[in-house]
Coordinates of N, CA and C in Angstrom, one line a residue:
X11 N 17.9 -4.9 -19.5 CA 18.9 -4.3 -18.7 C 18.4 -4.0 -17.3
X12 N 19.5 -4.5 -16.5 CA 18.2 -4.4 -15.1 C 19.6 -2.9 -14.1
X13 N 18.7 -3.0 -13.4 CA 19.3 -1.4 -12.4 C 20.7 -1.8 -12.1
X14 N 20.8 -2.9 -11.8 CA 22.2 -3.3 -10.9 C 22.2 -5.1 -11.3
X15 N 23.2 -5.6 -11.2 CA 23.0 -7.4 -11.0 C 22.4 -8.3 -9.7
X16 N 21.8 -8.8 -10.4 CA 20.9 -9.7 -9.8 C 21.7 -10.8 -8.7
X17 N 20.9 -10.4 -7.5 CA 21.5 -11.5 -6.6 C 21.3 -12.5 -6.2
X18 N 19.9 -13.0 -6.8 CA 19.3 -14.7 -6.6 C 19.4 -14.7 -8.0
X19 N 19.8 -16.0 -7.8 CA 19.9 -16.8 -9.2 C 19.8 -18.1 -8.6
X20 N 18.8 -19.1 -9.4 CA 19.1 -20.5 -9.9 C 18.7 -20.8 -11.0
X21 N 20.4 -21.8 -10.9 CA 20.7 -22.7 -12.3 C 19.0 -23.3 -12.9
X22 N 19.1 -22.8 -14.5 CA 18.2 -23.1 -15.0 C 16.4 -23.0 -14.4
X23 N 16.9 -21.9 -13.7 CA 15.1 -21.2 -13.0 C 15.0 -20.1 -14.1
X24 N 14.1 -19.2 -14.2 CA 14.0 -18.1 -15.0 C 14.2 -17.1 -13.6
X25 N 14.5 -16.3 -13.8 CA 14.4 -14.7 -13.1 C 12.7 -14.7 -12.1
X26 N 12.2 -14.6 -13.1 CA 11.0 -14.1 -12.2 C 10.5 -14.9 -11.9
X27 N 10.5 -16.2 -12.3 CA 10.2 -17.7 -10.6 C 11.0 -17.2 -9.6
X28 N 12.0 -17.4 -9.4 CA 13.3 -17.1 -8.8 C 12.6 -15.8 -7.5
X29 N 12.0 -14.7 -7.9 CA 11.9 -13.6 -7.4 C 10.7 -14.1 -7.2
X30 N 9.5 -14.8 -7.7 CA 8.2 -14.5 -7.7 C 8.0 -15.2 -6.2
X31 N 8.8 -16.5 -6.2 CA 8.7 -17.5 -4.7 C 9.5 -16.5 -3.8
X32 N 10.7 -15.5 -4.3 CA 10.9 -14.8 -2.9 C 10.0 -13.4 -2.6
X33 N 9.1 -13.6 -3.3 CA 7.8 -12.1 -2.8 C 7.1 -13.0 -2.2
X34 N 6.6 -14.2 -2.2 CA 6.0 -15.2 -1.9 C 7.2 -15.2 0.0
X35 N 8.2 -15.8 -0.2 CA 8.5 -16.1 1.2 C 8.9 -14.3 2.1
X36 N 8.6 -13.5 1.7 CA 8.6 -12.2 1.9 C 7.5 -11.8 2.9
X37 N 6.5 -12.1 2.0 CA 5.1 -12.3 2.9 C 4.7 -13.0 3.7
X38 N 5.4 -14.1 3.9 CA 5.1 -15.7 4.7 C 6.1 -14.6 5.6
X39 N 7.3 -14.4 5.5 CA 7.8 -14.0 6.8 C 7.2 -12.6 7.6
X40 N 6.8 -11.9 7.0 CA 6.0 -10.4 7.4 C 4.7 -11.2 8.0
X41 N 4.4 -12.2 7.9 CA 2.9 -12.7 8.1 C 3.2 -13.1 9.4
X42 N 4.3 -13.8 9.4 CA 4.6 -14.6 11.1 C 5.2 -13.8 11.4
X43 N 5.7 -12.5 11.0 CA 6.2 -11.9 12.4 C 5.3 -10.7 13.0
X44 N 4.5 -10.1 12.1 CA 3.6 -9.8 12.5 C 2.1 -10.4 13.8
X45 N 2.4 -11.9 12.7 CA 1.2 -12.5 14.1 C 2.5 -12.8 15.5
X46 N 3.4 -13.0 15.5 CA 4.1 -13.1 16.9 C 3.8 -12.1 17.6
X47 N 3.8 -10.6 17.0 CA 4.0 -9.3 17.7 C 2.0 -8.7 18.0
X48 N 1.6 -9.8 17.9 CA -0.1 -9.4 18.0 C -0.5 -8.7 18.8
X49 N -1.2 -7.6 19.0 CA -1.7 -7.3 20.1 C -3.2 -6.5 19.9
X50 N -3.5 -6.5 20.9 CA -5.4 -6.1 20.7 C -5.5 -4.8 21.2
X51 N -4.5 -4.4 21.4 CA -4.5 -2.5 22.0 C -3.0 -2.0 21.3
X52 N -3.1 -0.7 21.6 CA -1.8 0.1 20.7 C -0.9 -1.0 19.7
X53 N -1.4 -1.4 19.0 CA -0.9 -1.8 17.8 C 0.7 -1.2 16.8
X54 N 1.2 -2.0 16.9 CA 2.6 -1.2 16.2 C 3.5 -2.1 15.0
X55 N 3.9 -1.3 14.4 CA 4.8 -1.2 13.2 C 4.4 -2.8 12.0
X56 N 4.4 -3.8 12.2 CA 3.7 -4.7 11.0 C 2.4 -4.7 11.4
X57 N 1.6 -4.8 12.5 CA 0.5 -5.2 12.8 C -0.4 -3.6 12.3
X58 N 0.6 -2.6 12.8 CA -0.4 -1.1 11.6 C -0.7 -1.4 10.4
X59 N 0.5 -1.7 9.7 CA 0.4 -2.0 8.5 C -0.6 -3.0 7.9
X60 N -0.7 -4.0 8.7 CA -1.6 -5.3 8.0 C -2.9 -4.3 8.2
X61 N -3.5 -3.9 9.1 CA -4.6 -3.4 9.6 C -5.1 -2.7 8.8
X62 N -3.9 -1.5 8.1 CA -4.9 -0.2 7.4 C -5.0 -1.1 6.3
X63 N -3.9 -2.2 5.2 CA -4.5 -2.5 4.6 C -5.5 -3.3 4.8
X64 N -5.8 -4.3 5.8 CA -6.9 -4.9 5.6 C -8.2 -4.4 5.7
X65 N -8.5 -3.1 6.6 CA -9.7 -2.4 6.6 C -10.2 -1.7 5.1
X66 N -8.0 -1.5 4.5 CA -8.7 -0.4 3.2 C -9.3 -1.2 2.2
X67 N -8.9 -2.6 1.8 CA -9.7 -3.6 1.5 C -10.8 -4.4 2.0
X68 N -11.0 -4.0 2.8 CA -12.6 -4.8 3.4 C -13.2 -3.7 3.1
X69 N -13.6 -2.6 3.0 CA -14.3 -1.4 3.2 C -14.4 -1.2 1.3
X70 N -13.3 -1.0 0.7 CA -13.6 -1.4 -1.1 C -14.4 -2.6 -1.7
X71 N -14.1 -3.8 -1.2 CA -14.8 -5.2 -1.2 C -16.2 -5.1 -1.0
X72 N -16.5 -4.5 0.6 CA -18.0 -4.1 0.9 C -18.8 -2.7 -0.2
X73 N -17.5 -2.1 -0.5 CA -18.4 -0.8 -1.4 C -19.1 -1.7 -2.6
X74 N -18.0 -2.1 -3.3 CA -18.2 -2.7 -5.0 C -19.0 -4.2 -4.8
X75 N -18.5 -5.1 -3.8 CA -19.3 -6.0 -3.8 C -20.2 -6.8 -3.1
X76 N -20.5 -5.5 -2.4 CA -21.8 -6.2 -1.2 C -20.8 -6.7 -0.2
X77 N -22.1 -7.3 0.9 CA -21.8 -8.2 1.9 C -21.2 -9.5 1.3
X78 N -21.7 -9.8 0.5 CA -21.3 -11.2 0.1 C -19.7 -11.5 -0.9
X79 N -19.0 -10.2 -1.0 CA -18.0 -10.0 -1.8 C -17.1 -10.3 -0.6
X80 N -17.7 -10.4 0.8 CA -16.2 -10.7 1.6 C -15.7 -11.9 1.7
X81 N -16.9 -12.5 1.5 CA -15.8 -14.2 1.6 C -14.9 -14.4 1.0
X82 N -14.5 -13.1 0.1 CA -13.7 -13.5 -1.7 C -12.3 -12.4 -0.9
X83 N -12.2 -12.0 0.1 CA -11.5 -11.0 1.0 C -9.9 -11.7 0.7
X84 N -9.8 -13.3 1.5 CA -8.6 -14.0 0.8 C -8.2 -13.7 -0.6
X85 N -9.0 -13.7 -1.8 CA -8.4 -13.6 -2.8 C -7.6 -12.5 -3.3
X86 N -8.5 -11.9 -2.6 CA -8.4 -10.3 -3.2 C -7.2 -9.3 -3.0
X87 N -6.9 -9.7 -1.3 CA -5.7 -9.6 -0.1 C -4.9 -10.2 -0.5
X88 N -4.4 -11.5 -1.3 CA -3.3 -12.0 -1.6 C -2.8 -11.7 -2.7
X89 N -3.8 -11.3 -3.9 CA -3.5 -10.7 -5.2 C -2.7 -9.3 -4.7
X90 N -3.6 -8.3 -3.8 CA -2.8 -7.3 -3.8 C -1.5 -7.2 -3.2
X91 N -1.2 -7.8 -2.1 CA -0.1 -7.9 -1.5 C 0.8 -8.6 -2.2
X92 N 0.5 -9.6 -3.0 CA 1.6 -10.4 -3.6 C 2.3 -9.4 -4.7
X93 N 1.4 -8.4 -5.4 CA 1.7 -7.8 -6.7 C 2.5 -6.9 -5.9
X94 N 2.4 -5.9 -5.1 CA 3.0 -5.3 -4.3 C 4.0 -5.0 -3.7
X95 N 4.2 -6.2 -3.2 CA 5.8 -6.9 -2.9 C 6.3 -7.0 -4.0
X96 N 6.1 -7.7 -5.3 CA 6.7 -7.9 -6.7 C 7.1 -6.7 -6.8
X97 N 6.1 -5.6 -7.1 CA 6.1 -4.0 -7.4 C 7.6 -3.8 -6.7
X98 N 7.8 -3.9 -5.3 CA 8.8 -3.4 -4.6 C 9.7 -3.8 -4.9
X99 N 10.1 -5.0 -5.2 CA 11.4 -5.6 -5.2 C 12.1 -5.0 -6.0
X100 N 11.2 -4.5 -7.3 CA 12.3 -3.8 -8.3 C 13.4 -2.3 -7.9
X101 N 12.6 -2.2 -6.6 CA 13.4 -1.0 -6.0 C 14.3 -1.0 -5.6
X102 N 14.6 -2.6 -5.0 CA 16.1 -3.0 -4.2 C 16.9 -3.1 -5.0
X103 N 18.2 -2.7 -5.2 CA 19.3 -2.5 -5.9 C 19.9 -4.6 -5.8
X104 N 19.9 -5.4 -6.5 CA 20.0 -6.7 -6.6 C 18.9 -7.2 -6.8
X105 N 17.6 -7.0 -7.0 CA 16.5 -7.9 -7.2 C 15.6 -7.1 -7.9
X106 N 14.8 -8.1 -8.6 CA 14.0 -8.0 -9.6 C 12.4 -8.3 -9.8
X107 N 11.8 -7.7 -10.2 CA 10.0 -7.1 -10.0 C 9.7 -8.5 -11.1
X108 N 8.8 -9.2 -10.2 CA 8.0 -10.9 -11.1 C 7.3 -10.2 -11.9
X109 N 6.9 -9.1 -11.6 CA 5.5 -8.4 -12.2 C 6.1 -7.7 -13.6
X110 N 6.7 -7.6 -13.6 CA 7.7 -7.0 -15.2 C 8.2 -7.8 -16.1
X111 N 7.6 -9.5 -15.9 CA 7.8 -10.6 -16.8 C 6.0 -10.7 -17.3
X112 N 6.4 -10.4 -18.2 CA 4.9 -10.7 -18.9 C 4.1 -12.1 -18.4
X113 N 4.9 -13.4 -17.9 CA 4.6 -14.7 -17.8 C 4.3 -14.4 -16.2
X114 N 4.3 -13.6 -15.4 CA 3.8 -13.3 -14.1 C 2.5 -13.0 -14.6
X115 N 2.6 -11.6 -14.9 CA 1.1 -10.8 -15.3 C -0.1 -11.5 -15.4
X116 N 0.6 -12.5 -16.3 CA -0.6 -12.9 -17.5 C -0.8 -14.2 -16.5
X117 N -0.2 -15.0 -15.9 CA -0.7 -16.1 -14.2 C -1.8 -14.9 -13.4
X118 N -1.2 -14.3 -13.1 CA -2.2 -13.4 -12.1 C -3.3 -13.0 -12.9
X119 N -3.4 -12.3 -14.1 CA -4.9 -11.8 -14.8 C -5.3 -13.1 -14.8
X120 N -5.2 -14.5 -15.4 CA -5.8 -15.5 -15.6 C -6.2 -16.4 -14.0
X121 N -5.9 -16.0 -12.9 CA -6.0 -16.7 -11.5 C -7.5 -14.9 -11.6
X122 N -7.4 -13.9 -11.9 CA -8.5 -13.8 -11.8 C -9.9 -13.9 -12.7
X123 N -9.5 -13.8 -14.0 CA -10.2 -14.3 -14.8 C -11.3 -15.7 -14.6
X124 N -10.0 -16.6 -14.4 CA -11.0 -18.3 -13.6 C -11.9 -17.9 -12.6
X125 N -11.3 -17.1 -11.5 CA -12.1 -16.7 -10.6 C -13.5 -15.7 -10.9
X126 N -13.0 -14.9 -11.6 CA -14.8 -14.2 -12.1 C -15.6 -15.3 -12.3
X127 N -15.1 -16.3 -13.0 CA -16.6 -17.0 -14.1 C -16.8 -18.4 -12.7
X128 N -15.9 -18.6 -12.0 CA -15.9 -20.1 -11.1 C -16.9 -19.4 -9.9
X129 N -16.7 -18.3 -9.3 CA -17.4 -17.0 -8.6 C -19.1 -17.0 -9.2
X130 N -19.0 -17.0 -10.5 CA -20.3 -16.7 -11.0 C -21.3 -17.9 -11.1
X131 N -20.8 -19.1 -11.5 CA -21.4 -20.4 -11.4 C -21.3 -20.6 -9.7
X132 N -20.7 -20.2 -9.1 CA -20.5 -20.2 -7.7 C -21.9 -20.2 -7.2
X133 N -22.1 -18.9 -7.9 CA -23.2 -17.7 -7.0 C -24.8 -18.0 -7.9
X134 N -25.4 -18.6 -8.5 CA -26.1 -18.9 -9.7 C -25.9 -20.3 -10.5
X135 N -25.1 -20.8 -10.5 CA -25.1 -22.1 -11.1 C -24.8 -21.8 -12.8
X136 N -25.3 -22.5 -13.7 CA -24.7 -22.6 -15.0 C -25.6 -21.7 -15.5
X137 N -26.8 -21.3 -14.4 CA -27.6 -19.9 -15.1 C -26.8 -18.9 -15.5
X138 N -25.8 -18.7 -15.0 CA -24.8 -17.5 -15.0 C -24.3 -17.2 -16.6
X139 N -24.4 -18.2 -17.0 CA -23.9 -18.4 -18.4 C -25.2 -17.5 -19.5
X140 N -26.4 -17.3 -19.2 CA -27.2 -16.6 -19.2 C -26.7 -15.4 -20.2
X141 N -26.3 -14.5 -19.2 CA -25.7 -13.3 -19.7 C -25.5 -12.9 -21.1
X142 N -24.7 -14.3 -21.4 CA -23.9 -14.4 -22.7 C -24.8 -13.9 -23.8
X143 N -25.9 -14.5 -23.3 CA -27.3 -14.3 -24.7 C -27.9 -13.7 -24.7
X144 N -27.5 -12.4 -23.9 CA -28.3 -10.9 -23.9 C -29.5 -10.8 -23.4
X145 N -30.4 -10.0 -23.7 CA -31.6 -9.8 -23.0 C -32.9 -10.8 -23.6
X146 N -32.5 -11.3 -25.2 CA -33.8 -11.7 -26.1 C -32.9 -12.8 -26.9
X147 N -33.2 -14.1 -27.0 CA -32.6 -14.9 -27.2 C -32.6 -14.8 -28.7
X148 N -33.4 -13.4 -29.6 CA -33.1 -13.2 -30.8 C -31.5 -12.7 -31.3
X149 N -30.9 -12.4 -29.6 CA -29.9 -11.1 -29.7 C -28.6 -12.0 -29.5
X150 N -28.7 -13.2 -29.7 CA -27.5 -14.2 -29.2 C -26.6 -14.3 -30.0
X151 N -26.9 -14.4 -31.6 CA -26.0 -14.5 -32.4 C -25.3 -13.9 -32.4
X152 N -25.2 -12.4 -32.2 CA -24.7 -11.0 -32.0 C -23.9 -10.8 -30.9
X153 N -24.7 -11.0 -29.8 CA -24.6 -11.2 -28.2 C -23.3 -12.0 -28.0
X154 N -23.4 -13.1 -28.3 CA -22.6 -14.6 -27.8 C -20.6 -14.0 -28.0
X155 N -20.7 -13.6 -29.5 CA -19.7 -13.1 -29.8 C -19.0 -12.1 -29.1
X156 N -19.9 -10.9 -28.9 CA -19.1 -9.7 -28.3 C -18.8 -10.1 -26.9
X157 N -19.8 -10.9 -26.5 CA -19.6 -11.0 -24.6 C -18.3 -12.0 -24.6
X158 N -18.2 -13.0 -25.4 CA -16.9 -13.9 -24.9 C -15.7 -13.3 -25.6
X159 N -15.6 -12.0 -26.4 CA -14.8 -11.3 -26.8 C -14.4 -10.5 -25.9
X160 N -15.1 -9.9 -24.9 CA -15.2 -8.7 -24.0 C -14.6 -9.5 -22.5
X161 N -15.2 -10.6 -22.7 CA -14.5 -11.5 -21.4 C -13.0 -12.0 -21.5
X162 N -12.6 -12.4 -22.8 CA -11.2 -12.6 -23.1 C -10.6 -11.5 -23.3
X163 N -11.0 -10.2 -23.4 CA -9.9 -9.4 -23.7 C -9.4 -8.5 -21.8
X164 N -10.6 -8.8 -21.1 CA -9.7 -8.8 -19.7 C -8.8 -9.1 -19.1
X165 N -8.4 -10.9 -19.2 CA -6.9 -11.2 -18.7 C -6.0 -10.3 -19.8
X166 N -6.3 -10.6 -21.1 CA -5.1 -9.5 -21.9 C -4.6 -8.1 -21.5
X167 N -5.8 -7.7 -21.0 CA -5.5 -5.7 -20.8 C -5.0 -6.2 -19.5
X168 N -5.7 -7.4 -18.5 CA -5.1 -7.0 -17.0 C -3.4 -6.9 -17.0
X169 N -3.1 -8.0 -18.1 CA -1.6 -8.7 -18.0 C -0.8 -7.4 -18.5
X170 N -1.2 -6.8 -19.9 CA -0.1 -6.4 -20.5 C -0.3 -4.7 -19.7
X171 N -1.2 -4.7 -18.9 CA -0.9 -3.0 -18.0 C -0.4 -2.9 -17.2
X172 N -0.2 -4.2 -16.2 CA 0.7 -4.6 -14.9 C 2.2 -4.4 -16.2
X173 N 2.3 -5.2 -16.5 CA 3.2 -5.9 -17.3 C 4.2 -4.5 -17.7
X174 N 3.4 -3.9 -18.7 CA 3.7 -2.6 -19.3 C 4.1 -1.8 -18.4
X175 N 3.5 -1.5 -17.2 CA 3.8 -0.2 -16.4 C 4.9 -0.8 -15.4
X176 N 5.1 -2.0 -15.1 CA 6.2 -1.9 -14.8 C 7.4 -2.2 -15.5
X177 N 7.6 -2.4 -16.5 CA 8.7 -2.2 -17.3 C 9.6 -1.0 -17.7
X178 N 7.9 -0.3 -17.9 CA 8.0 1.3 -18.1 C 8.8 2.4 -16.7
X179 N 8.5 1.9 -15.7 CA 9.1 2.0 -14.4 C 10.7 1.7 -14.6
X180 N 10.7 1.1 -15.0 CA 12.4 0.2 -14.8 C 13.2 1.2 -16.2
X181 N 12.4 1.3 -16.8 CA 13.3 2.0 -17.8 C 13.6 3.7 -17.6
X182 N 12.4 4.1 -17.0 CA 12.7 5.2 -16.2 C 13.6 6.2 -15.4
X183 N 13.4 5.3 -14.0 CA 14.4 4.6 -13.2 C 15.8 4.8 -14.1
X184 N 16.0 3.8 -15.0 CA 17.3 3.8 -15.6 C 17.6 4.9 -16.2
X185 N 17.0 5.6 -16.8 CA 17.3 6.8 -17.9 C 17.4 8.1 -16.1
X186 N 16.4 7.9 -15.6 CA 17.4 8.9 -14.4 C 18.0 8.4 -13.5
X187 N 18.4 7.0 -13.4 CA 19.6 7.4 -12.6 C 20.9 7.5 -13.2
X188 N 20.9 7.2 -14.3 CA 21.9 7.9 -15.6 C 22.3 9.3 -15.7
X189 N 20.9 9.8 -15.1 CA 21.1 11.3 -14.5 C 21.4 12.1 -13.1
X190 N 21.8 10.4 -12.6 CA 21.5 11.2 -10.8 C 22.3 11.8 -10.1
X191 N 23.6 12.2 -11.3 CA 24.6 13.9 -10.9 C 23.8 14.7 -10.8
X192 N 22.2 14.8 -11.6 CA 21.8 16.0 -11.4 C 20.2 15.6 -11.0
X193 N 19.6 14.7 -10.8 CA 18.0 14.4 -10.0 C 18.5 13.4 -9.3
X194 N 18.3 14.3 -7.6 CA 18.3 13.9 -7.0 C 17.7 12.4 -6.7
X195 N 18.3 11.3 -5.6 CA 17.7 10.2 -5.4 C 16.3 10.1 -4.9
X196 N 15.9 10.7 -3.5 CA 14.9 10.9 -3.3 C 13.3 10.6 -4.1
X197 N 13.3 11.9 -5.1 CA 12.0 12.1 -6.1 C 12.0 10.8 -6.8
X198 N 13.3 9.6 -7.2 CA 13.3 8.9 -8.1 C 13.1 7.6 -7.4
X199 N 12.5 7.3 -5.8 CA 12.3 6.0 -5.4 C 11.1 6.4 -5.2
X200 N 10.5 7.6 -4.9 CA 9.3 8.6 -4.4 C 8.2 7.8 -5.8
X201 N 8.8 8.0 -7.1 CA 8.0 8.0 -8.0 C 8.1 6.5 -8.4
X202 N 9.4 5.7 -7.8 CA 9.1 4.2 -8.4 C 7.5 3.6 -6.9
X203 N 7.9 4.0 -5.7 CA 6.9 3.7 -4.8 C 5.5 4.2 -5.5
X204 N 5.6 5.2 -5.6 CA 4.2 5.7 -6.3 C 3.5 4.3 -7.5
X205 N 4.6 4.1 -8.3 CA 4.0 3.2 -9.5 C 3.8 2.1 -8.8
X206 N 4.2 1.9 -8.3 CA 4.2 0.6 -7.6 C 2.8 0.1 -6.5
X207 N 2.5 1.3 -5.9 CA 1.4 1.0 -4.8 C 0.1 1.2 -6.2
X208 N 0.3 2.0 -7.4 CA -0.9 2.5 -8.1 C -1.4 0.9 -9.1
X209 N 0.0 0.6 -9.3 CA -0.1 -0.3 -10.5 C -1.3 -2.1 -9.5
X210 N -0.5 -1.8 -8.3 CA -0.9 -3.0 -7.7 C -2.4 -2.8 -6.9
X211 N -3.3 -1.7 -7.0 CA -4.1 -1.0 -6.5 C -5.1 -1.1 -7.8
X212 N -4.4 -0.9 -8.8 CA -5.4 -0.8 -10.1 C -5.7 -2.6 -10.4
X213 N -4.9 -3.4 -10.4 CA -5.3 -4.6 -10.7 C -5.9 -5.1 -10.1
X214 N -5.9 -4.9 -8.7 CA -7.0 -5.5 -7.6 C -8.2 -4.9 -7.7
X215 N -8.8 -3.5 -8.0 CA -9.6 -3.0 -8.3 C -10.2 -3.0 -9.2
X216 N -9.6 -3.6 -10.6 CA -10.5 -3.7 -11.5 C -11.0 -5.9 -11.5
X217 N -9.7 -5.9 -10.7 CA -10.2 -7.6 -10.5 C -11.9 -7.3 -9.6
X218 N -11.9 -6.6 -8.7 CA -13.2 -6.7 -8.0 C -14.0 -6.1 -8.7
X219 N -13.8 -5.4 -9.8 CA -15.4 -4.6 -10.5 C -15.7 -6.3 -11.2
X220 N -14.6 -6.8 -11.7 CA -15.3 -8.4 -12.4 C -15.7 -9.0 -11.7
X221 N -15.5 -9.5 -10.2 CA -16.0 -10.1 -9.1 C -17.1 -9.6 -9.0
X222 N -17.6 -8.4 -8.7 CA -19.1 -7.9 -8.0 C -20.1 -8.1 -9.7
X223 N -19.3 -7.4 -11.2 CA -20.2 -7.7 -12.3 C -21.0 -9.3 -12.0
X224 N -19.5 -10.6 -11.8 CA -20.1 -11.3 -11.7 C -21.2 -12.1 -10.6
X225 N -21.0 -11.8 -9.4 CA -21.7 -11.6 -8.7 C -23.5 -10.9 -8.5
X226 N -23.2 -10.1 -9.2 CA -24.5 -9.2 -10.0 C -25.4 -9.9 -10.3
X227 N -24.7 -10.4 -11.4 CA -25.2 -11.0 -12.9 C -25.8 -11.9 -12.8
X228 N -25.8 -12.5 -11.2 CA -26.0 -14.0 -10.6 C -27.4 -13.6 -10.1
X229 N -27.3 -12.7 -8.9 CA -28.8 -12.1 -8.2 C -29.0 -11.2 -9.5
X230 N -29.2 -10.6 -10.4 CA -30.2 -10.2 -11.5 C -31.0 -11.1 -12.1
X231 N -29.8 -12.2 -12.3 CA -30.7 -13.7 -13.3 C -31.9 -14.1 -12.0
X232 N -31.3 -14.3 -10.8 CA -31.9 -14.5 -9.7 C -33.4 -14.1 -9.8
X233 N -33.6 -12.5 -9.8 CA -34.3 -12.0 -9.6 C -35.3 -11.9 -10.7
X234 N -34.6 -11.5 -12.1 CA -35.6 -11.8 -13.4 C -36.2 -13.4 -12.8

């Protein structure tokens, strides 16, 4: 049950393709109109905006993953902003959050998942693989199991907590504005924005603790 009816629809698309390409052309248009309105002094209204985010992720990027975690800045920047926008859309009274279809989630955890281990052979070559077999190549039989257990159950937690928390949002949402003779509007978009900036903030952040592990893991083997 969604807040209100849906106002994009195409024949035989699912819902959250539908939404997911328009968070996608959302951003393409905030992108160009932002760079039209460019300026290199007093900065205003999209171009603030790109800025604080992009400093507040360059400055997390450089905490968790070194100097060398910036080249990975594109990835990182499009993950968050795209989830983001998804996050938001569920706010607009006619449109619907991609991020609340399980089959979004679980594209996004798996676009970072590829990326941890492509990152890691990236940065170390097929040494990277290493890891897997623990510290004593006695400890592999044991080792081999729990590590590629521990590595597949990432995309799963990434997908079903995006996934989960925003559903759980939407149902919320519904059960108060079922109440909103008596709670106010205000506190109830206050608290969908909140989920929304946290949920999309958490997935990018724990996508980068896998990027820098992997990254790590590369200069440790390195260095052993």
């Amino acid at each position: 049950m969604k807040e209100a009816p849906l106002l994009l629809h195409i024949p035989n698309v699912p819902e959250h393709v539908t939404y997911a390409w328009f968070a996608m052309a959302v951003l393409l248009g905030l992108a160009v109109a932002a760079r039209a309105r460019l300026r290199k002094s007093s900065p205003t209204g999209l171009q603030n905006f790109f800025e604080v985010v992009v400093a507040a992720l360059d400055d997390k990027i450089e905490e968790l993953m070194g100097p060398s975690g910036k080249q990975y800045f594109p990835l990182i920047a499009t993950l968050f902003l795209f989830i983001l926008v998804s996050n938001l859309l569920g706010l607009v009274p006619g449109f619907d959050s991609p991020t609340a279809n399980l089959n979004t989630t679980a594209a996004l955890a798996l676009v970072a998942f590829s990326a941890t281990h492509i990152i890691g052979v990236k940065e170390h070559g097929l040494s990277y693989f290493k890891h897997f077999v623990g510290p004593m190549p006695l400890l592999a039989p044991l080792m081999i199991p729990i590590e590629i257990i521990s590595h597949l159950a990432r995309p799963i937690s990434l997908s079903f907590r995006l996934f989960g928390n925003m559903v759980a949002k939407h149902q919320l949402l519904l059960a108060l504005a079922a109440l909103s003779a008596f709670v106010p509007t205000f506190p109830v978009l206050a608290l969908g924005l909140f989920v929304a900036f946290v949920q999309a903030g958490v997935f990018t952040l724990l996508t980068m603790l896998y990027l820098a592990g992997a990254i790590e893991e590369a200069h440790g083997n390195e260095h052993h």
